[in-house]
PDB file of C-alpha atoms in Angstrom:
ATOM      1  CA  ASN A   1      13.269   8.514  13.112  1.00  0.00           C
ATOM      2  CA  ALA A   2      13.544   8.966   9.227  1.00  0.00           C
ATOM      3  CA  GLY A   3      12.131   5.710   8.227  1.00  0.00           C
ATOM      4  CA  VAL A   4      11.735   5.624   4.493  1.00  0.00           C
ATOM      5  CA  THR A   5      12.260   9.075   2.882  1.00  0.00           C
ATOM      6  CA  GLN A   6      11.401   9.776  -0.841  1.00  0.00           C
ATOM      7  CA  THR A   7      13.158  12.653  -2.777  1.00  0.00           C
ATOM      8  CA  PRO A   8      11.790  14.563  -4.807  1.00  0.00           C
ATOM      9  CA  LYS A   9       8.485  15.219  -3.047  1.00  0.00           C
ATOM     10  CA  PHE A  10       6.721  16.978  -6.162  1.00  0.00           C
ATOM     11  CA  ARG A  11       8.071  17.308  -9.602  1.00  0.00           C
ATOM     12  CA  VAL A  12       6.583  18.292 -13.185  1.00  0.00           C
ATOM     13  CA  LEU A  13       8.288  16.989 -16.410  1.00  0.00           C
ATOM     14  CA  LYS A  14       7.426  17.371 -19.954  1.00  0.00           C
ATOM     15  CA  THR A  15       6.550  14.245 -21.855  1.00  0.00           C
ATOM     16  CA  GLY A  16      10.161  12.635 -23.223  1.00  0.00           C
ATOM     17  CA  GLN A  17      12.230  13.847 -20.049  1.00  0.00           C
ATOM     18  CA  SER A  18      14.098  11.828 -18.121  1.00  0.00           C
ATOM     19  CA  MET A  19      14.308  11.842 -14.123  1.00  0.00           C
ATOM     20  CA  THR A  20      14.917   9.219 -10.927  1.00  0.00           C
ATOM     21  CA  LEU A  21      13.102   9.144  -7.909  1.00  0.00           C
ATOM     22  CA  LEU A  22      15.358   8.234  -4.842  1.00  0.00           C
ATOM     23  CA  CYS A  23      14.073   6.040  -1.833  1.00  0.00           C
ATOM     24  CA  ALA A  24      16.207   5.972   1.253  1.00  0.00           C
ATOM     25  CA  GLN A  25      15.622   3.479   4.206  1.00  0.00           C
ATOM     26  CA  ASP A  26      17.376   3.699   7.700  1.00  0.00           C
ATOM     27  CA  MET A  27      15.961   0.348   8.963  1.00  0.00           C
ATOM     28  CA  ASN A  28      18.322  -1.942   7.532  1.00  0.00           C
ATOM     29  CA  HIS A  29      15.259  -3.534   5.587  1.00  0.00           C
ATOM     30  CA  GLU A  30      15.940  -6.011   3.013  1.00  0.00           C
ATOM     31  CA  TYR A  31      13.057  -5.495   0.926  1.00  0.00           C
ATOM     32  CA  MET A  32      12.313  -2.380  -1.025  1.00  0.00           C
ATOM     33  CA  TYR A  33       9.229  -1.685  -3.320  1.00  0.00           C
ATOM     34  CA  TRP A  34       7.988   0.807  -5.834  1.00  0.00           C
ATOM     35  CA  TYR A  35       4.084   1.555  -5.957  1.00  0.00           C
ATOM     36  CA  ARG A  36       2.015   3.919  -7.909  1.00  0.00           C
ATOM     37  CA  GLN A  37      -1.682   5.343  -6.947  1.00  0.00           C
ATOM     38  CA  ASP A  38      -3.844   6.745  -9.224  1.00  0.00           C
ATOM     39  CA  PRO A  39      -7.576   7.664  -8.486  1.00  0.00           C
ATOM     40  CA  GLY A  40      -9.846   4.587  -8.376  1.00  0.00           C
ATOM     41  CA  MET A  41      -6.810   2.175  -9.255  1.00  0.00           C
ATOM     42  CA  GLY A  42      -5.312   1.669  -5.578  1.00  0.00           C
ATOM     43  CA  LEU A  43      -1.820   1.039  -5.133  1.00  0.00           C
ATOM     44  CA  ARG A  44       0.105  -1.045  -7.845  1.00  0.00           C
ATOM     45  CA  LEU A  45       3.518  -2.610  -7.730  1.00  0.00           C
ATOM     46  CA  ILE A  46       6.043  -1.454 -10.173  1.00  0.00           C
ATOM     47  CA  HIS A  47       9.153  -3.083  -9.023  1.00  0.00           C
ATOM     48  CA  TYR A  48      10.327  -4.633  -6.023  1.00  0.00           C
ATOM     49  CA  SER A  49      13.798  -5.983  -4.844  1.00  0.00           C
ATOM     50  CA  VAL A  50      14.712  -8.678  -1.996  1.00  0.00           C
ATOM     51  CA  GLY A  51      18.083  -7.355  -1.639  1.00  0.00           C
ATOM     52  CA  GLU A  52      21.269  -5.201  -2.445  1.00  0.00           C
ATOM     53  CA  GLY A  53      21.922  -5.852  -6.181  1.00  0.00           C
ATOM     54  CA  THR A  54      18.344  -7.514  -7.004  1.00  0.00           C
ATOM     55  CA  THR A  55      15.367  -6.048  -8.611  1.00  0.00           C
ATOM     56  CA  ALA A  56      11.967  -7.820  -9.936  1.00  0.00           C
ATOM     57  CA  LYS A  57       9.085  -6.747 -11.951  1.00  0.00           C
ATOM     58  CA  GLY A  58       5.526  -6.185 -10.436  1.00  0.00           C
ATOM     59  CA  GLU A  59       2.188  -5.711 -11.949  1.00  0.00           C
ATOM     60  CA  VAL A  60       3.053  -2.466 -14.092  1.00  0.00           C
ATOM     61  CA  PRO A  61       6.533  -2.257 -14.688  1.00  0.00           C
ATOM     62  CA  ASP A  62       6.658  -0.777 -18.419  1.00  0.00           C
ATOM     63  CA  GLY A  63       8.262   2.226 -19.000  1.00  0.00           C
ATOM     64  CA  TYR A  64      10.295   2.192 -15.319  1.00  0.00           C
ATOM     65  CA  ASN A  65      13.632   1.037 -14.444  1.00  0.00           C
ATOM     66  CA  VAL A  66      15.093   0.504 -11.051  1.00  0.00           C
ATOM     67  CA  SER A  67      18.473  -0.094  -9.464  1.00  0.00           C
ATOM     68  CA  ARG A  68      19.257  -1.102  -6.137  1.00  0.00           C
ATOM     69  CA  LEU A  69      22.981  -0.399  -5.652  1.00  0.00           C
ATOM     70  CA  LYS A  70      22.998  -0.365  -2.048  1.00  0.00           C
ATOM     71  CA  LYS A  71      20.667  -1.727   0.731  1.00  0.00           C
ATOM     72  CA  GLN A  72      19.386   1.427   1.925  1.00  0.00           C
ATOM     73  CA  ASN A  73      18.701   2.889  -1.099  1.00  0.00           C
ATOM     74  CA  PHE A  74      16.068   2.090  -4.264  1.00  0.00           C
ATOM     75  CA  LEU A  75      16.037   4.179  -7.259  1.00  0.00           C
ATOM     76  CA  LEU A  76      12.868   4.507  -9.658  1.00  0.00           C
ATOM     77  CA  GLY A  77      13.716   5.940 -13.126  1.00  0.00           C
ATOM     78  CA  LEU A  78      11.623   7.105 -15.933  1.00  0.00           C
ATOM     79  CA  GLU A  79      13.756   7.306 -19.302  1.00  0.00           C
ATOM     80  CA  SER A  80      11.052   8.817 -21.506  1.00  0.00           C
ATOM     81  CA  ALA A  81       8.394  10.165 -19.176  1.00  0.00           C
ATOM     82  CA  ALA A  82       4.776  10.079 -20.796  1.00  0.00           C
ATOM     83  CA  PRO A  83       1.258  11.899 -19.687  1.00  0.00           C
ATOM     84  CA  SER A  84       0.096   8.329 -18.252  1.00  0.00           C
ATOM     85  CA  GLN A  85       3.078   8.342 -15.782  1.00  0.00           C
ATOM     86  CA  THR A  86       1.447  11.005 -13.954  1.00  0.00           C
ATOM     87  CA  SER A  87       0.913   9.468 -10.701  1.00  0.00           C
ATOM     88  CA  VAL A  88       1.729   9.466  -7.043  1.00  0.00           C
ATOM     89  CA  TYR A  89       4.753   7.423  -6.513  1.00  0.00           C
ATOM     90  CA  PHE A  90       5.150   5.350  -3.066  1.00  0.00           C
ATOM     91  CA  CYS A  91       8.179   3.578  -1.919  1.00  0.00           C
ATOM     92  CA  ALA A  92       8.226   1.151   1.024  1.00  0.00           C
ATOM     93  CA  SER A  93      10.188  -1.257   2.812  1.00  0.00           C
ATOM     94  CA  SER A  94       9.928  -4.293   5.310  1.00  0.00           C
ATOM     95  CA  SER A  95      12.514  -6.603   6.895  1.00  0.00           C
ATOM     96  CA  GLY A  96      12.441 -10.210   5.814  1.00  0.00           C
ATOM     97  CA  ARG A  97      10.150 -11.171   8.730  1.00  0.00           C
ATOM     98  CA  ASP A  98       7.856  -8.075   7.891  1.00  0.00           C
ATOM     99  CA  ALA A  99       7.645  -9.027   4.400  1.00  0.00           C
ATOM    100  CA  VAL A 100       6.537 -12.878   5.171  1.00  0.00           C
ATOM    101  CA  THR A 101       3.689 -11.153   7.719  1.00  0.00           C
ATOM    102  CA  GLY A 102       2.869  -8.139   5.102  1.00  0.00           C
ATOM    103  CA  GLU A 103       3.841  -5.144   7.253  1.00  0.00           C
ATOM    104  CA  LEU A 104       5.428  -2.678   4.938  1.00  0.00           C
ATOM    105  CA  PHE A 105       6.269   1.009   5.691  1.00  0.00           C
ATOM    106  CA  PHE A 106       6.060   3.855   3.712  1.00  0.00           C
ATOM    107  CA  GLY A 107       7.373   7.050   2.356  1.00  0.00           C
ATOM    108  CA  GLU A 108       5.331  10.163   2.196  1.00  0.00           C
ATOM    109  CA  GLY A 109       5.053   9.822  -1.283  1.00  0.00           C
ATOM    110  CA  SER A 110       6.359  11.662  -4.476  1.00  0.00           C
ATOM    111  CA  ARG A 111       3.965  13.641  -6.553  1.00  0.00           C
ATOM    112  CA  LEU A 112       4.795  13.509 -10.390  1.00  0.00           C
ATOM    113  CA  THR A 113       3.227  15.487 -13.460  1.00  0.00           C
ATOM    114  CA  VAL A 114       4.000  14.617 -16.976  1.00  0.00           C
ATOM    115  CA  LEU A 115       2.903  17.404 -19.272  1.00  0.00           C
TER     116      LEU A 115
ATOM    117  CA  GLY B   1      -4.440 -13.603 -10.269  1.00  0.00           C
ATOM    118  CA  ASP B   2      -4.997 -12.354  -7.066  1.00  0.00           C
ATOM    119  CA  SER B   3      -7.564  -9.557  -6.457  1.00  0.00           C
ATOM    120  CA  VAL B   4      -9.157  -7.582  -3.718  1.00  0.00           C
ATOM    121  CA  THR B   5     -12.425  -5.671  -3.964  1.00  0.00           C
ATOM    122  CA  GLN B   6     -13.327  -3.158  -1.429  1.00  0.00           C
ATOM    123  CA  MET B   7     -16.655  -1.197  -1.389  1.00  0.00           C
ATOM    124  CA  GLU B   8     -16.475   2.259  -3.161  1.00  0.00           C
ATOM    125  CA  GLY B   9     -16.663   5.583  -1.259  1.00  0.00           C
ATOM    126  CA  PRO B  10     -16.697   7.628  -0.113  1.00  0.00           C
ATOM    127  CA  VAL B  11     -18.760   6.662   2.571  1.00  0.00           C
ATOM    128  CA  THR B  12     -20.092   9.309   4.903  1.00  0.00           C
ATOM    129  CA  LEU B  13     -21.266   8.769   8.463  1.00  0.00           C
ATOM    130  CA  SER B  14     -22.105  10.766  11.676  1.00  0.00           C
ATOM    131  CA  GLU B  15     -20.135  10.634  14.436  1.00  0.00           C
ATOM    132  CA  GLU B  16     -20.212   7.655  16.900  1.00  0.00           C
ATOM    133  CA  ALA B  17     -21.991   5.248  14.120  1.00  0.00           C
ATOM    134  CA  PHE B  18     -21.402   1.927  13.150  1.00  0.00           C
ATOM    135  CA  LEU B  19     -18.796   1.814  10.544  1.00  0.00           C
ATOM    136  CA  THR B  20     -18.405  -1.511   8.023  1.00  0.00           C
ATOM    137  CA  ILE B  21     -16.248  -1.394   5.336  1.00  0.00           C
ATOM    138  CA  ASN B  22     -16.807  -4.673   2.833  1.00  0.00           C
ATOM    139  CA  CYS B  23     -13.723  -6.435   1.520  1.00  0.00           C
ATOM    140  CA  THR B  24     -13.763  -9.372  -0.523  1.00  0.00           C
ATOM    141  CA  TYR B  25     -10.844 -11.278  -2.266  1.00  0.00           C
ATOM    142  CA  THR B  26      -9.866 -13.950  -4.843  1.00  0.00           C
ATOM    143  CA  ALA B  27      -6.571 -15.767  -4.179  1.00  0.00           C
ATOM    144  CA  THR B  28      -5.241 -19.364  -4.691  1.00  0.00           C
ATOM    145  CA  GLY B  29      -4.042 -20.684  -1.533  1.00  0.00           C
ATOM    146  CA  TYR B  30      -4.240 -19.356   1.811  1.00  0.00           C
ATOM    147  CA  PRO B  31      -3.140 -15.789   1.721  1.00  0.00           C
ATOM    148  CA  SER B  32      -2.756 -13.220   4.855  1.00  0.00           C
ATOM    149  CA  LEU B  33      -5.243 -10.360   4.925  1.00  0.00           C
ATOM    150  CA  PHE B  34      -4.687  -6.691   5.830  1.00  0.00           C
ATOM    151  CA  TRP B  35      -6.143  -3.515   6.533  1.00  0.00           C
ATOM    152  CA  TYR B  36      -4.276  -0.541   6.004  1.00  0.00           C
ATOM    153  CA  VAL B  37      -4.862   3.522   6.363  1.00  0.00           C
ATOM    154  CA  GLN B  38      -3.778   6.357   4.386  1.00  0.00           C
ATOM    155  CA  TYR B  39      -3.879   9.884   6.234  1.00  0.00           C
ATOM    156  CA  PRO B  40      -3.621  13.046   3.808  1.00  0.00           C
ATOM    157  CA  GLY B  41      -0.469  13.561   2.138  1.00  0.00           C
ATOM    158  CA  GLU B  42       1.188  10.527   3.680  1.00  0.00           C
ATOM    159  CA  GLY B  43       2.098   6.943   2.993  1.00  0.00           C
ATOM    160  CA  LEU B  44       0.056   3.738   4.294  1.00  0.00           C
ATOM    161  CA  GLN B  45       0.146   2.623   7.841  1.00  0.00           C
ATOM    162  CA  LEU B  46      -0.878  -1.019   8.706  1.00  0.00           C
ATOM    163  CA  LEU B  47      -3.840  -1.192  10.931  1.00  0.00           C
ATOM    164  CA  LEU B  48      -4.545  -4.659  11.486  1.00  0.00           C
ATOM    165  CA  LYS B  49      -4.145  -7.924  10.211  1.00  0.00           C
ATOM    166  CA  ALA B  50      -4.922 -11.569  10.265  1.00  0.00           C
ATOM    167  CA  THR B  51      -3.338 -14.799   8.831  1.00  0.00           C
ATOM    168  CA  LYS B  52      -5.293 -17.706   8.790  1.00  0.00           C
ATOM    169  CA  ALA B  53      -9.296 -18.388   8.564  1.00  0.00           C
ATOM    170  CA  ASP B  54     -11.326 -17.434  11.468  1.00  0.00           C
ATOM    171  CA  ASP B  55      -8.601 -15.169  12.799  1.00  0.00           C
ATOM    172  CA  LYS B  56      -9.860 -11.723  13.992  1.00  0.00           C
ATOM    173  CA  GLY B  57      -7.252  -8.733  13.712  1.00  0.00           C
ATOM    174  CA  SER B  58      -7.767  -5.592  15.749  1.00  0.00           C
ATOM    175  CA  ASN B  59      -6.598  -2.355  16.467  1.00  0.00           C
ATOM    176  CA  LYS B  60      -7.560   1.025  17.813  1.00  0.00           C
ATOM    177  CA  GLY B  61     -11.147   0.171  18.133  1.00  0.00           C
ATOM    178  CA  PHE B  62     -11.451  -1.850  14.731  1.00  0.00           C
ATOM    179  CA  GLU B  63     -11.764  -5.229  13.886  1.00  0.00           C
ATOM    180  CA  ALA B  64     -11.857  -7.818  10.819  1.00  0.00           C
ATOM    181  CA  THR B  65     -12.387 -11.174  10.853  1.00  0.00           C
ATOM    182  CA  TYR B  66     -10.911 -13.523   8.058  1.00  0.00           C
ATOM    183  CA  ARG B  67     -13.742 -15.550   6.807  1.00  0.00           C
ATOM    184  CA  LYS B  68     -12.664 -18.028   4.454  1.00  0.00           C
ATOM    185  CA  GLU B  69     -16.119 -19.559   3.618  1.00  0.00           C
ATOM    186  CA  THR B  70     -17.318 -16.018   2.294  1.00  0.00           C
ATOM    187  CA  THR B  71     -13.452 -14.964   1.195  1.00  0.00           C
ATOM    188  CA  SER B  72     -14.174 -11.771   3.051  1.00  0.00           C
ATOM    189  CA  PHE B  73     -11.927  -9.493   5.624  1.00  0.00           C
ATOM    190  CA  HIS B  74     -14.740  -6.722   6.477  1.00  0.00           C
ATOM    191  CA  LEU B  75     -13.599  -3.923   8.338  1.00  0.00           C
ATOM    192  CA  GLU B  76     -15.699  -2.692  11.468  1.00  0.00           C
ATOM    193  CA  LYS B  77     -15.844  -0.262  14.202  1.00  0.00           C
ATOM    194  CA  GLY B  78     -18.643   0.391  16.977  1.00  0.00           C
ATOM    195  CA  SER B  79     -18.353   3.979  17.285  1.00  0.00           C
ATOM    196  CA  VAL B  80     -16.493   6.193  14.591  1.00  0.00           C
ATOM    197  CA  GLN B  81     -14.890   9.563  15.429  1.00  0.00           C
ATOM    198  CA  VAL B  82     -14.168  12.531  13.351  1.00  0.00           C
ATOM    199  CA  SER B  83     -10.430  11.625  13.287  1.00  0.00           C
ATOM    200  CA  ASP B  84     -11.479   8.285  11.588  1.00  0.00           C
ATOM    201  CA  SER B  85     -11.879   9.944   8.209  1.00  0.00           C
ATOM    202  CA  VAL B  86      -9.174   8.726   6.288  1.00  0.00           C
ATOM    203  CA  VAL B  87      -8.694   6.100   3.527  1.00  0.00           C
ATOM    204  CA  TYR B  88      -8.859   2.620   4.060  1.00  0.00           C
ATOM    205  CA  PHE B  89      -6.906  -0.317   1.939  1.00  0.00           C
ATOM    206  CA  CYS B  90      -7.798  -4.016   2.143  1.00  0.00           C
ATOM    207  CA  ALA B  91      -4.743  -5.956   0.970  1.00  0.00           C
ATOM    208  CA  LEU B  92      -3.777  -9.395   0.658  1.00  0.00           C
ATOM    209  CA  LEU B  93      -0.507 -11.497   0.848  1.00  0.00           C
ATOM    210  CA  ARG B  94      -0.270 -14.773  -0.995  1.00  0.00           C
ATOM    211  CA  GLY B  95       1.220 -17.489   1.075  1.00  0.00           C
ATOM    212  CA  ALA B  96       4.821 -18.397   1.763  1.00  0.00           C
ATOM    213  CA  GLY B  97       7.539 -17.204  -0.928  1.00  0.00           C
ATOM    214  CA  SER B  98       5.573 -14.359  -1.907  1.00  0.00           C
ATOM    215  CA  TYR B  99       6.618 -10.608  -0.987  1.00  0.00           C
ATOM    216  CA  GLN B 100       3.897  -8.734  -3.047  1.00  0.00           C
ATOM    217  CA  LEU B 101       0.790  -7.292  -1.599  1.00  0.00           C
ATOM    218  CA  THR B 102      -2.205  -6.928  -3.413  1.00  0.00           C
ATOM    219  CA  PHE B 103      -4.106  -3.812  -2.473  1.00  0.00           C
ATOM    220  CA  GLY B 104      -7.863  -2.658  -3.034  1.00  0.00           C
ATOM    221  CA  LYS B 105      -8.929   0.351  -4.935  1.00  0.00           C
ATOM    222  CA  GLY B 106      -9.233   2.180  -1.352  1.00  0.00           C
ATOM    223  CA  THR B 107     -12.594   3.417   0.873  1.00  0.00           C
ATOM    224  CA  LYS B 108     -12.636   7.137   1.635  1.00  0.00           C
ATOM    225  CA  LEU B 109     -14.566   7.452   4.940  1.00  0.00           C
ATOM    226  CA  SER B 110     -15.875  11.139   6.266  1.00  0.00           C
ATOM    227  CA  VAL B 111     -16.974  11.127   9.744  1.00  0.00           C
ATOM    228  CA  ILE B 112     -19.162  14.522  10.345  1.00  0.00           C
ATOM    229  CA  PRO B 113     -19.818  15.898  13.839  1.00  0.00           C
TER     230      PRO B 113
END
């Protein structure tokens, strides 16, 4: 059972470079989320989507863009990477019912370093 | 806005000791409350939850009671094991129509044999 899969798992970028993180889920979930995790900060929501073709800003959206062209995929883009975006990024998904009850299913994370 | 405050770690306990990890919250309305765990190199997994005041969530020997009067949701376990050495996150979900979990900063637990 794949669940939520994130690619790549590790990436090193130089300041100013761009990249895209891909999240894929095979559970037919409506809701998908991108979080970043930083030491001493917990998880903070970047963007989320409540269905195919829709996206919304979370707590820390600046410097990121997202797209949900297909229900199973949620892409997180960095147009011009900055050292402050060095973090571990987690994708999560949930069904409509699970979103209300708060159970999210997480990927294993993508560790991004911006030099 | 909504916020979750949990005790800072790391917390170090001997095997079979009693565990308490404090969690308090600030939110409007009547949020649902959660404890998630994170194993090394993995994403978070739901441990337990409570959706209304005085509810007790429980799973794998862990318990937490939703106390509205003290806005708290402390995690407890009577006898910890080495395998409980992970990071614990308290989180809340505001009421109907909200899809965004708000997480605390996490508490790392280390259990020594």
